Coordinates of C-alpha atoms in Angstrom, one line a residue:
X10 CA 26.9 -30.0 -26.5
X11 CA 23.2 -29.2 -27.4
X12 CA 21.0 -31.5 -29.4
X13 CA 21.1 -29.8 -32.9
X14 CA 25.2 -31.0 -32.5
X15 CA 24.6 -34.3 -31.3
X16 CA 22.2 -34.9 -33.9
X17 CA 24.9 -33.3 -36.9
X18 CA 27.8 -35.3 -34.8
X19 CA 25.3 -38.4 -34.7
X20 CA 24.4 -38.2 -38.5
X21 CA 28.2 -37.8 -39.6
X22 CA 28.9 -40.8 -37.4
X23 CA 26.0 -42.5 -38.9
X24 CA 27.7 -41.7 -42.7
X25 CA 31.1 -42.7 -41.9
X26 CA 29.7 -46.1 -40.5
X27 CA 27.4 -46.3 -43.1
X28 CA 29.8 -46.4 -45.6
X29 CA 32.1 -48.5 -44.0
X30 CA 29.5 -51.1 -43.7
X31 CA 28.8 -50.4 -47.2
X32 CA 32.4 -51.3 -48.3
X33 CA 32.2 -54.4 -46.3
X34 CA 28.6 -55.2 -47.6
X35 CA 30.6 -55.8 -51.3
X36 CA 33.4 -57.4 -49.9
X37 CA 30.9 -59.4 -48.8
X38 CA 28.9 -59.8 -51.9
X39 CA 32.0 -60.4 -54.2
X40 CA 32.8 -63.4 -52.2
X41 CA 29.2 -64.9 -51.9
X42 CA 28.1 -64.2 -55.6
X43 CA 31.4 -66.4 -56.4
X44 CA 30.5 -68.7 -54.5
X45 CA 27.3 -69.3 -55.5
X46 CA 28.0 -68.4 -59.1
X47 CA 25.4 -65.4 -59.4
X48 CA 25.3 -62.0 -60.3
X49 CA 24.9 -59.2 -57.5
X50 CA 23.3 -55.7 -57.4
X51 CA 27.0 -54.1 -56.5
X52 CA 25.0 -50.8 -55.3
X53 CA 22.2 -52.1 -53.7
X54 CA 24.7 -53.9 -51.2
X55 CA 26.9 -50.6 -50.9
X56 CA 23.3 -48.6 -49.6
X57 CA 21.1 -51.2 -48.0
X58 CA 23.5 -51.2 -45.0
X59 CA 22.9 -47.3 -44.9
X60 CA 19.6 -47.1 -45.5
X61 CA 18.7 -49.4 -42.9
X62 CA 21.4 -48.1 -40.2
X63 CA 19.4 -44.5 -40.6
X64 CA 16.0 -46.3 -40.8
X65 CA 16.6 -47.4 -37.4
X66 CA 18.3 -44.6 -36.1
X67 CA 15.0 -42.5 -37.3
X68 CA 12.5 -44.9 -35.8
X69 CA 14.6 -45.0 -32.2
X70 CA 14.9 -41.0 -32.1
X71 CA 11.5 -41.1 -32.9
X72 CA 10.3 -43.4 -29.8
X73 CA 12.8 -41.6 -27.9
X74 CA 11.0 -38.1 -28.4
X75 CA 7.8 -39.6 -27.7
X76 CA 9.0 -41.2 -24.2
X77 CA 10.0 -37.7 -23.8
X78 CA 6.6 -36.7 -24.6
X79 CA 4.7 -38.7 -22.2
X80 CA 6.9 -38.4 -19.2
X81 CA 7.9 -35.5 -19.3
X82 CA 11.4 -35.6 -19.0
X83 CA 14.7 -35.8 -21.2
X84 CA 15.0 -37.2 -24.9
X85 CA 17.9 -39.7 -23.7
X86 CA 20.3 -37.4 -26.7
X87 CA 22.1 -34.8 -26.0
X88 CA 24.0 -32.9 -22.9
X89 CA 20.8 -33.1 -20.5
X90 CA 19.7 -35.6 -18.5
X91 CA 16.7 -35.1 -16.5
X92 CA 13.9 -37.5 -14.4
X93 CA 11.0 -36.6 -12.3
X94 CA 11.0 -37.6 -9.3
X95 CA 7.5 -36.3 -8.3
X96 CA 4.8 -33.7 -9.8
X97 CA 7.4 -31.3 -7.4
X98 CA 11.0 -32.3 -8.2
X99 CA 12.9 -33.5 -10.6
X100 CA 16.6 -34.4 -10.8
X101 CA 18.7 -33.3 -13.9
X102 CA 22.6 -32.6 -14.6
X103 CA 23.9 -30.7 -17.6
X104 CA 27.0 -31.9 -19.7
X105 CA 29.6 -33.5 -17.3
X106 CA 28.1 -32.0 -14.3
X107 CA 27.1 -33.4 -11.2
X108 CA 23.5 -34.3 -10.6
X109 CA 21.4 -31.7 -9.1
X110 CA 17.8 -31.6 -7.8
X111 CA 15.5 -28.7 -8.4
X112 CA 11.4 -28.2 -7.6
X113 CA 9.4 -27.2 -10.6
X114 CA 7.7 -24.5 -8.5
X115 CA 9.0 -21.4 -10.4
X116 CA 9.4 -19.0 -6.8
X117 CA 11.7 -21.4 -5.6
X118 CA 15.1 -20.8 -4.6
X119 CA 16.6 -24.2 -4.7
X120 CA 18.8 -23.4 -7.4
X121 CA 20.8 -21.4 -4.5
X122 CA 20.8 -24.5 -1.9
X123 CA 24.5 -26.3 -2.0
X124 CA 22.8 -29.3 -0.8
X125 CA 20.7 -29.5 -3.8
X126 CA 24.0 -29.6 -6.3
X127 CA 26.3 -32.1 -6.3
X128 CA 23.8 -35.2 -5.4
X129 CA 25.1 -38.6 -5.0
X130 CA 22.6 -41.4 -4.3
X131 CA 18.5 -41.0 -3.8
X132 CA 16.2 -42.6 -2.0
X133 CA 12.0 -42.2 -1.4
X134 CA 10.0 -43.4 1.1
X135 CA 6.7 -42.2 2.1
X136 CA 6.4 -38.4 1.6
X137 CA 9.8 -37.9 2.3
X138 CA 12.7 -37.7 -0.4
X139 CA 16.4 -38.4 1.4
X140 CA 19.3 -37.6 -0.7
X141 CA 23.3 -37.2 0.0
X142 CA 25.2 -34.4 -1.5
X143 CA 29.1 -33.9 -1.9
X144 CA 30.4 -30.6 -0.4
X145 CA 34.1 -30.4 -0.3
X146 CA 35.1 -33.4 1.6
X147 CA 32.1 -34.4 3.6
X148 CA 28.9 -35.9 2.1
X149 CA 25.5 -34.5 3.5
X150 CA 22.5 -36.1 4.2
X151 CA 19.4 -34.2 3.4
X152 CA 15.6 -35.0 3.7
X153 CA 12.8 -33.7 1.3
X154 CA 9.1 -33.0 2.1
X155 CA 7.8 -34.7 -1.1
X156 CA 4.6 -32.5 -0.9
X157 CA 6.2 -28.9 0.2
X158 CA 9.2 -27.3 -0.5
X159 CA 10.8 -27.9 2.9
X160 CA 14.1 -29.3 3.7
X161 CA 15.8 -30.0 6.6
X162 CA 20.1 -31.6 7.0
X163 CA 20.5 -34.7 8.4
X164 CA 23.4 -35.7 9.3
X165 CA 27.0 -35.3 7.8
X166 CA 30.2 -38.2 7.3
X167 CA 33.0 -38.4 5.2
X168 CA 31.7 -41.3 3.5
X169 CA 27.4 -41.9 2.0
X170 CA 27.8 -45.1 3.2
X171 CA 27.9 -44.2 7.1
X172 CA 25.0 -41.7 6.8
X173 CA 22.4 -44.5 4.4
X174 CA 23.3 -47.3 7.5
X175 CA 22.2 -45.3 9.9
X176 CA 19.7 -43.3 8.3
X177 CA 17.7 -46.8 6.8
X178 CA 18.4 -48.7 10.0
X179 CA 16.7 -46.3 12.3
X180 CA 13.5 -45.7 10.2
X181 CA 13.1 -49.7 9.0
X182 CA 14.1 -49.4 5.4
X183 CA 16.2 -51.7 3.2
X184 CA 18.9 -50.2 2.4
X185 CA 19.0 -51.4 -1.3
X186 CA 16.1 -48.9 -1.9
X187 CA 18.8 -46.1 -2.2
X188 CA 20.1 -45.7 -5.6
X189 CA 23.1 -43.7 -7.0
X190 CA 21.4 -40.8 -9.5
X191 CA 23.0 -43.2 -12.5
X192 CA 20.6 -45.7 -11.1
X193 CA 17.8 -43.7 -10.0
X194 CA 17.9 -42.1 -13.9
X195 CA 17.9 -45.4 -15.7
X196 CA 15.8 -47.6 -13.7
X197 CA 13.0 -47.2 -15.7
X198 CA 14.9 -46.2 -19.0
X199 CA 16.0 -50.0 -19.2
X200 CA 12.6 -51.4 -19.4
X201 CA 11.9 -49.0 -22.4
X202 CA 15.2 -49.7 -24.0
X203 CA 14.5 -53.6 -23.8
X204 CA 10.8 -52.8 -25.4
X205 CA 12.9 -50.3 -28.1
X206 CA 15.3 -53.3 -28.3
X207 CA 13.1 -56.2 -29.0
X208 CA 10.7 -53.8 -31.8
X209 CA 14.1 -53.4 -33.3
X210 CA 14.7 -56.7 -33.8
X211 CA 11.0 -57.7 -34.5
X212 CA 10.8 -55.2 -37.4
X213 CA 14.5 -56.0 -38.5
X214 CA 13.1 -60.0 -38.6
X215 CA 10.0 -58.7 -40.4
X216 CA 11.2 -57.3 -43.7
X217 CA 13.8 -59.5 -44.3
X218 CA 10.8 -62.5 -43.5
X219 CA 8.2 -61.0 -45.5
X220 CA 9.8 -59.2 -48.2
X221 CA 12.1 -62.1 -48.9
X222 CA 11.4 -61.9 -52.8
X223 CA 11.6 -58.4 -52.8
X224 CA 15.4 -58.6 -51.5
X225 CA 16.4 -61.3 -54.1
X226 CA 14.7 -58.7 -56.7
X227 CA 17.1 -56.0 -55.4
X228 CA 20.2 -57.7 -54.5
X229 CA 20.5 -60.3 -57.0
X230 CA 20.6 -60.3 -61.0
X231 CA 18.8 -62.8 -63.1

């Protein structure tokens, strides 16, 4: 799915919750403005819900483009996922599809390497990049010149497990440093989402704190 229909299958999705929230919204108003024996704006409760769902939907697509922006990689929308690894590589998958890794040097032929589709868990250390790769029934263990597009297999098991203990054992690395590509793709996503997160809430806290008139003026009747 490309990102123009993720963005029309998002905005529809948006709608329909938007006007279910809206429906709630006056539910909800009905019952408060009889309780507290006032009048309420019936349509400013059916949109607000809306018009704030889309607000914040706007201003997180609009971060999201500009983490795009400065490194270089994927939106976070849509049926591409991609991460750089290095100035050199960078590891992407499209749709459902496994995770591949491919150099950006445009003479390569990586895209015709087995080894480079089909990657399962990652891991860097010094100039090297080590990664394991599902063919058929046996995973295979590949190192990665960092700096130079040269490759070289490892070792091969029926199970990643095997080929990380040995592999991390016999060059003095913790084996926690290998990561799954889900892992390796989000690890430092989350820290952005927790800063997209807590802006959401700080602006959410913000008008509802310092327009606080403003919202009695447009949900309430004199």
């Amino acid at each position: 799915m490309g990102l123009l229909l993720v963005l029309i299958f998002g905005t529809f999705a948006l709608c329909i919750i938007s006007l279910l929230l809206g429906l709630l919204s006056m539910i909800v108003a009905y019952f408060y403005s009889h309780y507290r024996k006032i009048k309420v704006r019936f349509i400013t409760w059916f949109f607000a819900p809306g018009i704030l769902l889309f607000f914040f939907a706007g201003l997180n697509f609009a971060v999201s483009v500009f983490y795009g922006i400065i490194t270089n990689s994927d939106l976070g929308i849509g049926d591409y996922a991609s991460e750089n690894i290095n100035k050199k590589y960078n590891l992407f998958r499209i749709d459902a599809s496994d995770w591949k890794i491919d150099t950006k040097d445009s003479g390569s032929d990586f895209w015709e390497i087995n080894e480079f589709d089909h990657v399962q868990e990652i891991l860097e250390h010094d100039d090297t990049i080590a990664f394991t790769s599902k063919i058929d029934d046996q995973y295979i263990l590949t190192q990665l010149n960092a700096n130079k597009v040269e490759y070289a297999v490892i070792d091969s098991a029926s199970t990643t497990d095997v080929l990380w203990n040995k592999y991390t054992k016999t060059r003095g690395i913790d084996r926690d440093d290998v990561y799954t590509c889900d892992e390796y793709y989000i690890r430092y996503r989350k820290y952005f989402l927790i800063v997209v997160l807590a802006l959401n809430i700080f602006l959410f806290y913000f008008f509802f704190k310092k327009f606080k008139k403003i919202w009695k003026i447009l949900f309430l009747k004199k």
